[in-house]
Short mmCIF file of C-alpha atoms (C1' of nucleotides) in Angstrom, two decimals:
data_model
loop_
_atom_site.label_atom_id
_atom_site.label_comp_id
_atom_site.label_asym_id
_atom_site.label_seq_id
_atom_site.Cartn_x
_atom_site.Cartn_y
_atom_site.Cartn_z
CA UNK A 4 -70.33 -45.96 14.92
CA UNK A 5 -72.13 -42.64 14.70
CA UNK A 6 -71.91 -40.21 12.09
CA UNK A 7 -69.01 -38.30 12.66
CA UNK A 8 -70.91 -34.93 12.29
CA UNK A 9 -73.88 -36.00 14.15
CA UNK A 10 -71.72 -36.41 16.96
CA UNK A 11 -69.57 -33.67 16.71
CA UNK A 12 -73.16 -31.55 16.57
CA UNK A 13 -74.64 -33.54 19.50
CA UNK A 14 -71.08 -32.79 21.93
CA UNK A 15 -71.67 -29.10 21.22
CA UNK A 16 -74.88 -29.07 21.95
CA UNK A 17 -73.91 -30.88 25.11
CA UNK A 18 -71.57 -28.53 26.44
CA UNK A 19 -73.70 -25.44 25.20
CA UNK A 20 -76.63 -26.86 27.20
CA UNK A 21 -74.27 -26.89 30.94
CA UNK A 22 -73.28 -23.54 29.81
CA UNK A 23 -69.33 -24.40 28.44
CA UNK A 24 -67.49 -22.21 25.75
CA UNK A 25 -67.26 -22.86 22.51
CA UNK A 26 -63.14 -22.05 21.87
CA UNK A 27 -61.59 -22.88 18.58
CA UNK A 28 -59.58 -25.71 21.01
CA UNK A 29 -62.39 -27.32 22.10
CA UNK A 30 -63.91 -27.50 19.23
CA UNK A 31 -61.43 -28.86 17.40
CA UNK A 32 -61.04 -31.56 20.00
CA UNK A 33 -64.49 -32.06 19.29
CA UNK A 34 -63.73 -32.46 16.11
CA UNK A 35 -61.10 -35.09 16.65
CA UNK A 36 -63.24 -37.18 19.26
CA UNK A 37 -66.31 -37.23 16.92
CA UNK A 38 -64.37 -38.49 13.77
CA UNK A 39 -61.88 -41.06 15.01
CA UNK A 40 -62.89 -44.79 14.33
CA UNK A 41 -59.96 -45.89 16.65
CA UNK A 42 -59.22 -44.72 20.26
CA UNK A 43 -56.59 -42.10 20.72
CA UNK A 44 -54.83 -41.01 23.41
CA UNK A 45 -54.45 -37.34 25.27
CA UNK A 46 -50.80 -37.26 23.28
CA UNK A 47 -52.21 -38.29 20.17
CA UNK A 48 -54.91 -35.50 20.22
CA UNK A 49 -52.18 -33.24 21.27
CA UNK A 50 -50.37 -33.86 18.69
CA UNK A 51 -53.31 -33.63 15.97
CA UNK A 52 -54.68 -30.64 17.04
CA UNK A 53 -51.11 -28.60 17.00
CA UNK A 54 -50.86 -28.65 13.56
CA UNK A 55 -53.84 -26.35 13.59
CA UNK A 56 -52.98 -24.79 16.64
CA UNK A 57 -49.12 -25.04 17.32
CA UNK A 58 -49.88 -22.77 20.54
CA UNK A 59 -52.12 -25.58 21.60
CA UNK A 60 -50.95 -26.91 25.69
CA UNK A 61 -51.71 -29.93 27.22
CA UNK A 62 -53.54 -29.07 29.57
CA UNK A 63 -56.12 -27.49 27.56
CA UNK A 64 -56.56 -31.10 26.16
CA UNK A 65 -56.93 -32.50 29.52
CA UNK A 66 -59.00 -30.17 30.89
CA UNK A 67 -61.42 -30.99 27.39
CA UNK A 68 -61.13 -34.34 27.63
CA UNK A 69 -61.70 -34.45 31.88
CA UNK A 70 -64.43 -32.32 31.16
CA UNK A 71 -65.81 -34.86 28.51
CA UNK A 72 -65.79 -37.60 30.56
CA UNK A 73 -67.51 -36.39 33.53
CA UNK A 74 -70.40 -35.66 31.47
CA UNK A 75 -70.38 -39.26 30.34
CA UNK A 76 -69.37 -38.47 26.90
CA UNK A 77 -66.15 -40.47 26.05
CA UNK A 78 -65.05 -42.92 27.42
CA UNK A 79 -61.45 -43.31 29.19
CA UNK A 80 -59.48 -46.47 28.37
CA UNK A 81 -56.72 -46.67 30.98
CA UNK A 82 -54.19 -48.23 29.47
CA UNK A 83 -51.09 -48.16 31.73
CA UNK A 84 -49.94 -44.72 32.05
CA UNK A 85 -51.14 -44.17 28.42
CA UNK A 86 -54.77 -43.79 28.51
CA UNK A 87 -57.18 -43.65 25.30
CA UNK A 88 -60.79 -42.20 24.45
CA UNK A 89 -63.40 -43.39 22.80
CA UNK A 90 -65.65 -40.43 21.82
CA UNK A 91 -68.81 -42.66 19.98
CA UNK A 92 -69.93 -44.84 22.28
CA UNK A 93 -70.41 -43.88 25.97
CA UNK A 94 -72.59 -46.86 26.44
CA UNK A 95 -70.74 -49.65 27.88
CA UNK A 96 -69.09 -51.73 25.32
CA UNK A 97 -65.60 -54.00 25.52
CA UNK A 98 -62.59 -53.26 23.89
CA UNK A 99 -60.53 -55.73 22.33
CA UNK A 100 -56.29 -54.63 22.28
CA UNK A 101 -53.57 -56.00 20.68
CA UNK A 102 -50.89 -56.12 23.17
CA UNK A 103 -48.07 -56.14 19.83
CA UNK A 104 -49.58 -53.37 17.83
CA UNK A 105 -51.81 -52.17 20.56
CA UNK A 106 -54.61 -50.99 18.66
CA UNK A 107 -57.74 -51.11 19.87
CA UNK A 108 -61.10 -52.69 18.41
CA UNK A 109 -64.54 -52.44 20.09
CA UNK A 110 -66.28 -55.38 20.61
CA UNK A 111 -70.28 -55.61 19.93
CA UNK A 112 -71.75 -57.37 22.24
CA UNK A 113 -73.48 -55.66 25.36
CA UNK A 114 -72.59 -57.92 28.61
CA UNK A 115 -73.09 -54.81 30.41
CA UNK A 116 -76.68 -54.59 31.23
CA UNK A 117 -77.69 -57.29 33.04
CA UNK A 118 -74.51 -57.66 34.72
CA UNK A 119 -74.68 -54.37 35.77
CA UNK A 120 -78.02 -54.98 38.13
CA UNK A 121 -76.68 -58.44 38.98
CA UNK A 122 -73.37 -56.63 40.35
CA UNK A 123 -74.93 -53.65 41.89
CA UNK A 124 -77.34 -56.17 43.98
CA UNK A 125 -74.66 -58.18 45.18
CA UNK A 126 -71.89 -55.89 46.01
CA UNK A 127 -74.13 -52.96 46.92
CA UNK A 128 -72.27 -50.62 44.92
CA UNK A 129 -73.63 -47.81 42.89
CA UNK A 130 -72.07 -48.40 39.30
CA UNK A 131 -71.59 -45.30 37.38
CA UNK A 132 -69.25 -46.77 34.45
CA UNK A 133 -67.16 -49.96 33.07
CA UNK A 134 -64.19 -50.76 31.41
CA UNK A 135 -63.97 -54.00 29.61
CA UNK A 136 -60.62 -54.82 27.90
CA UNK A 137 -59.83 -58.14 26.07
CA UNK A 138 -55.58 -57.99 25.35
CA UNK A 139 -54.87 -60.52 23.15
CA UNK A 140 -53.31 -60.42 19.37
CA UNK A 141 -55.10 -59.52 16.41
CA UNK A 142 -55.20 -61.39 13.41
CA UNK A 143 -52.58 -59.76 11.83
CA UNK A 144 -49.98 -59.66 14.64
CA UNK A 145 -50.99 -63.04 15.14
CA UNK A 146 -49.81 -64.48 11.56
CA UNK A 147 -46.64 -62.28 12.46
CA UNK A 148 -45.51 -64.18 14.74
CA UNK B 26 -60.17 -66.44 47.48
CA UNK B 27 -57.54 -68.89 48.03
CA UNK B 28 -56.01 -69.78 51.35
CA UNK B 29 -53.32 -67.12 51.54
CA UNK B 30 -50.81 -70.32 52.56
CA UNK B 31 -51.53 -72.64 49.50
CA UNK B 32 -51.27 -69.53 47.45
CA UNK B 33 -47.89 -68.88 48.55
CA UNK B 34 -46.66 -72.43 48.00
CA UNK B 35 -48.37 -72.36 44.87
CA UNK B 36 -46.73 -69.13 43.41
CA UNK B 37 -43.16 -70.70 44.85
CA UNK B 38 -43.29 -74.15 43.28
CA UNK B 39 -43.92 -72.49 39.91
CA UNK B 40 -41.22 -69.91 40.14
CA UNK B 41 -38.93 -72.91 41.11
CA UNK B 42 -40.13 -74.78 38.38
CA UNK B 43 -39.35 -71.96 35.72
CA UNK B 44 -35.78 -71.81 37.37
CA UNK B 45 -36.39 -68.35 39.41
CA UNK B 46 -34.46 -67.62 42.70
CA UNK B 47 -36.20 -67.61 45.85
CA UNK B 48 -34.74 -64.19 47.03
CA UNK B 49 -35.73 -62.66 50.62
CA UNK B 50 -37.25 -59.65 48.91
CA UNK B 51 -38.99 -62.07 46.48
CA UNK B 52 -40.35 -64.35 49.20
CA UNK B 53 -41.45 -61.48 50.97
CA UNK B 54 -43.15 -60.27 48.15
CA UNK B 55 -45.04 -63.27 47.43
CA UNK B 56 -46.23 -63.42 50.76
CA UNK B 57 -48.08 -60.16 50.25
CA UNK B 58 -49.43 -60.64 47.04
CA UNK B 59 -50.65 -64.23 48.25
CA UNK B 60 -52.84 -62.54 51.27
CA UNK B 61 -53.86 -59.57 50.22
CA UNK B 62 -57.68 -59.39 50.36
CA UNK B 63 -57.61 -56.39 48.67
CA UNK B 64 -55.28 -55.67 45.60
CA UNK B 65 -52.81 -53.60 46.71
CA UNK B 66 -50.94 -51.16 44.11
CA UNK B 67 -46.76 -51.42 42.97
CA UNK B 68 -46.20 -48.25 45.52
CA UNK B 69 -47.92 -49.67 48.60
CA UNK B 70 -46.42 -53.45 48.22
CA UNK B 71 -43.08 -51.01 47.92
CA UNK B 72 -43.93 -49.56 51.22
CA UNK B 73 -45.19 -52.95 53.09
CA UNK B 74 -42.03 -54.87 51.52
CA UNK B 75 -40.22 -51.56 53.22
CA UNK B 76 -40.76 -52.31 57.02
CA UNK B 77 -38.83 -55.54 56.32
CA UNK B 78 -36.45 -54.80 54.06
CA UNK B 79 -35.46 -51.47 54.34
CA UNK B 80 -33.18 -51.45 51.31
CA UNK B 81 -35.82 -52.58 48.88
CA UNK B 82 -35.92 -50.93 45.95
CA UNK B 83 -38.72 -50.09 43.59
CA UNK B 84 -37.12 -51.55 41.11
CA UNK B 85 -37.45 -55.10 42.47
CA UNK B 86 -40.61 -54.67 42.85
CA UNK B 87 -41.62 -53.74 39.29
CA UNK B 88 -39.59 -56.71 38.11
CA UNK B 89 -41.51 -59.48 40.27
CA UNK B 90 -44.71 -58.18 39.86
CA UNK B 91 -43.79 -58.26 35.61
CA UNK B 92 -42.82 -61.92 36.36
CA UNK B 93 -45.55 -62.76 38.08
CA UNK B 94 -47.75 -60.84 34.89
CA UNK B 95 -46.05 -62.50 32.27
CA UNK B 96 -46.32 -66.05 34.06
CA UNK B 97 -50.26 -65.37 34.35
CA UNK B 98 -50.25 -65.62 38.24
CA UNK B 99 -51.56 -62.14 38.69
CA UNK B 100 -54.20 -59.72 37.25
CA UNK B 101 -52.89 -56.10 37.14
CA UNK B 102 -55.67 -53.58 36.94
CA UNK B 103 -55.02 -50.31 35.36
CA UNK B 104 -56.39 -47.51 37.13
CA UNK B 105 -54.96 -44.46 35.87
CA UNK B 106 -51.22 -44.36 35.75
CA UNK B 107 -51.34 -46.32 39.34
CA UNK B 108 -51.83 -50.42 39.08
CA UNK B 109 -52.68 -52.64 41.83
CA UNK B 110 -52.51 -56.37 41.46
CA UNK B 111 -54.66 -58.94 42.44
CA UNK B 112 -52.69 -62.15 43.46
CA UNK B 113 -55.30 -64.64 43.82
CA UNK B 114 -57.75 -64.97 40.89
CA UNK B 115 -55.83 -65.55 37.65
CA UNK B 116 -58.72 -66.60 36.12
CA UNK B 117 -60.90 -63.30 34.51
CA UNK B 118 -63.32 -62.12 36.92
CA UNK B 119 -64.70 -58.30 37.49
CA UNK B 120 -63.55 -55.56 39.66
CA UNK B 121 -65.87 -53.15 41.32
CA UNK B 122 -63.94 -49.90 42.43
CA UNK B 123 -65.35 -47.09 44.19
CA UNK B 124 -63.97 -43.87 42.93
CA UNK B 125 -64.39 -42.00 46.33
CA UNK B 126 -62.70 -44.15 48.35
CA UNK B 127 -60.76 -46.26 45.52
CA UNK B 128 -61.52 -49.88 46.90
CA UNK B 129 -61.79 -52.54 44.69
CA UNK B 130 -63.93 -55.56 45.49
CA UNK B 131 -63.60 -58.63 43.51
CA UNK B 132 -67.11 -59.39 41.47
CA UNK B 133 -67.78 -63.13 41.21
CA UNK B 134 -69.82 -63.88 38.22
CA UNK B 135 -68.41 -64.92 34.77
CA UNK B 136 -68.74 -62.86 32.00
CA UNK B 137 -65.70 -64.18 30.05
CA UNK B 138 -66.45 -67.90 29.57
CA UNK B 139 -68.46 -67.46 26.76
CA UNK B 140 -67.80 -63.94 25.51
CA UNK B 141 -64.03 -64.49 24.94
CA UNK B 142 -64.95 -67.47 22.62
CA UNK B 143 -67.31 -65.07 21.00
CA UNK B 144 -65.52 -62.00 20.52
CA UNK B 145 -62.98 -64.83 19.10
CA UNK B 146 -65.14 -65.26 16.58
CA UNK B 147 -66.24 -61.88 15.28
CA UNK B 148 -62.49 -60.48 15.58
CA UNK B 149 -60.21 -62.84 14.76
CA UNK B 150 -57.96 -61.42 18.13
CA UNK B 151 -56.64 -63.90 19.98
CA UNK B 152 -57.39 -63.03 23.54
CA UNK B 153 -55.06 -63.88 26.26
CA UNK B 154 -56.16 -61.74 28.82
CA UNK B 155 -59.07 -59.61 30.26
CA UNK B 156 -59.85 -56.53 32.60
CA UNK B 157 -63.28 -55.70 33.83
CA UNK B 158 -63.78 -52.69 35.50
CA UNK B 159 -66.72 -51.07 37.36
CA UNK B 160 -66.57 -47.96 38.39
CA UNK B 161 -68.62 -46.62 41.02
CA UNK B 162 -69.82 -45.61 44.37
CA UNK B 163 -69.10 -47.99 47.34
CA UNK B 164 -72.10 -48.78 50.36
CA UNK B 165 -70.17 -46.64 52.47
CA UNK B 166 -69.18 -43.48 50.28
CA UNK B 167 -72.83 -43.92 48.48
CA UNK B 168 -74.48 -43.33 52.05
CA UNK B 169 -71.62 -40.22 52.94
CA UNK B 170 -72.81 -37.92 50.03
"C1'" DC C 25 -67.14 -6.59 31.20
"C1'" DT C 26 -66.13 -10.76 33.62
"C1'" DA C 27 -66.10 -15.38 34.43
"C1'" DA C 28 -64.23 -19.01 31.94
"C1'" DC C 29 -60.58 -20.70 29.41
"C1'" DT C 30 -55.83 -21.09 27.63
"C1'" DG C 31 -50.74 -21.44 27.60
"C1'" DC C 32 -46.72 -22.04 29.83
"C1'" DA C 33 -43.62 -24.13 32.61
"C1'" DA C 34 -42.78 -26.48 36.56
"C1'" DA C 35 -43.99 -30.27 39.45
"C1'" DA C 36 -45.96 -34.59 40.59
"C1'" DA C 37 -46.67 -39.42 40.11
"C1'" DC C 38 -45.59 -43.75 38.29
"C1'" DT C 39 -42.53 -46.71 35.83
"C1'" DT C 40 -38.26 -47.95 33.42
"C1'" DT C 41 -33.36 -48.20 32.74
"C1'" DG C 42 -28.26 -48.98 33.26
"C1'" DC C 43 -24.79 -50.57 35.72
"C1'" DA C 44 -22.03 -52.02 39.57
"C1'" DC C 45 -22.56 -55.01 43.40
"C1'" DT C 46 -24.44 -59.06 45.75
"C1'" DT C 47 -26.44 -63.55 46.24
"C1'" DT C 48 -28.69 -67.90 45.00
"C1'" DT C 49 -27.84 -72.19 43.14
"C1'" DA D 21 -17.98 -69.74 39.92
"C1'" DA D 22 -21.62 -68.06 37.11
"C1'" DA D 23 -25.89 -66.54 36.18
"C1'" DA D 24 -29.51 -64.21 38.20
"C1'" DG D 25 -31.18 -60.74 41.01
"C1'" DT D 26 -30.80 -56.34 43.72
"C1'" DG D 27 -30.13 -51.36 44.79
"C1'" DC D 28 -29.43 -46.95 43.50
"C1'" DA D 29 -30.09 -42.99 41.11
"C1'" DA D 30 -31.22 -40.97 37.02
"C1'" DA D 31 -34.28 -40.52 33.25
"C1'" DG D 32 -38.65 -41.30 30.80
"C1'" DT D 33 -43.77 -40.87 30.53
"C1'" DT D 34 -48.05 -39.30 31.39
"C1'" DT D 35 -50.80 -36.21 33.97
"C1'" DT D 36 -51.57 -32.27 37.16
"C1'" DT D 37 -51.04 -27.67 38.96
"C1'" DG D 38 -50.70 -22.54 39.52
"C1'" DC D 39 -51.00 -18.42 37.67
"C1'" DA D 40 -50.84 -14.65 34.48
"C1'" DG D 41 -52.82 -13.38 30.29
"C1'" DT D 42 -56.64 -13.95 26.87
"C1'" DT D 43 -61.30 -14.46 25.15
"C1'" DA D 44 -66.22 -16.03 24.50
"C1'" DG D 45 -70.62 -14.66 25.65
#
DNA sequence: CTAACTGCAAAAACTTTGCACTTTT
DNA sequence: AAAAGTGCAAAGTTTTTGCAGTTAG
């Protein structure tokens, strides 16, 4: 994972570059994105950010975080209904999720690039991005049980 | 894919074995999942299973299709608060989904063989199931723009 | 100053739930 | 007959939308 500060630096220099706004909310989901090690979700960011800013809406955090993505940024982990963002790593990488505790790990290895041309030959389709998600149980839920 | 038929016999004999009923609404369920070329989402199964059965409910739905889930006999893929289901390939396999024109085409190389045992490995998970997703522009909506 | 952004609240979309009724076995 | 499954309608979640008011540049 990145510095936390490098990448909170390199998203606002991002945004500045297209010409976005720097608001206190946006930076602060900045903020957020840049320093989590796990994956929230839009609700969990919500939440975070309204104990700074208790006037804080939803839709100012999905309009950040839709804005995010389409600039290849974070990355959206659709997780039925309940999706999650990973804010380090916009370069194609699996996720591994516990389906008891549901947290989410990343996986290191890259299947991505290769496959990628392989796919793109055979089906003809331009690929833009990827979602790879292992469920399984992780080793704690799994001595749980 | 599977002949559609041999699918459907296949998805009844191990319902029967686990002691499920073979309702109309099931049947007719079944039948759907088992040829669907594409992978049709919860909503427009509802809407097929309809014509026939013009009391269906969405409830029934959601309950077969989390049978057939937990019993491994289909893939759900998560796109955004809106699953489809793909009835024929248990086993893990990609899915390439255009996000013009949202089709999703069924990739055919194996990238899980090996990485599952892998990621095993390195994070002690567990893995039960997969989802690969590419996300991208279809021949036909890549030529439109 | 003004275009961009935010907050609010309502609506939309998908899924789940509870319970009475029906049907498969 | 009994357990399993269905239908209905309501409620729960997450996400989107419209618009008036606010603010960064």
């Amino acid at each position: 994972m990145n510095d936390p500060k490098k990448r909170f630096n390199e998203l606002i220099i991002v945004l500045k570059k297209q010409g976005y706004r720097m608001t206190p909310q946006r930076l602060e989901l900045i903020r957020i994105i840049s320093a989590s090690k796990g994956h929230p979700s839009a609700s969990q960011i919500y939440e975070t950010i309204k104990h700074q800013f208790p006037s804080m809406s939803q839709a100012t955090v999905y309009n950040t975080l839709t804005l995010l993505k389409e600039m290849d940024q974070i990355l959206e982990i659709d997780l039925h209904g309940d999706s999650h963002y990973d804010g380090n790593r916009p370069e194609p990488h699996p996720h591994i999720i516990c389906v008891k505790c549901n947290q989410i790990v990343d996986g290191e290895f890259d299947i991505a690039h290769e496959s990628i041309k392989r796919l793109e030959e055979v089906s003809g389709f331009h690929i833009m991005r990827t979602q790879f998600a292992f469920y399984g149980l992780c080793p704690d839920c799994r001595s749980d049980s």
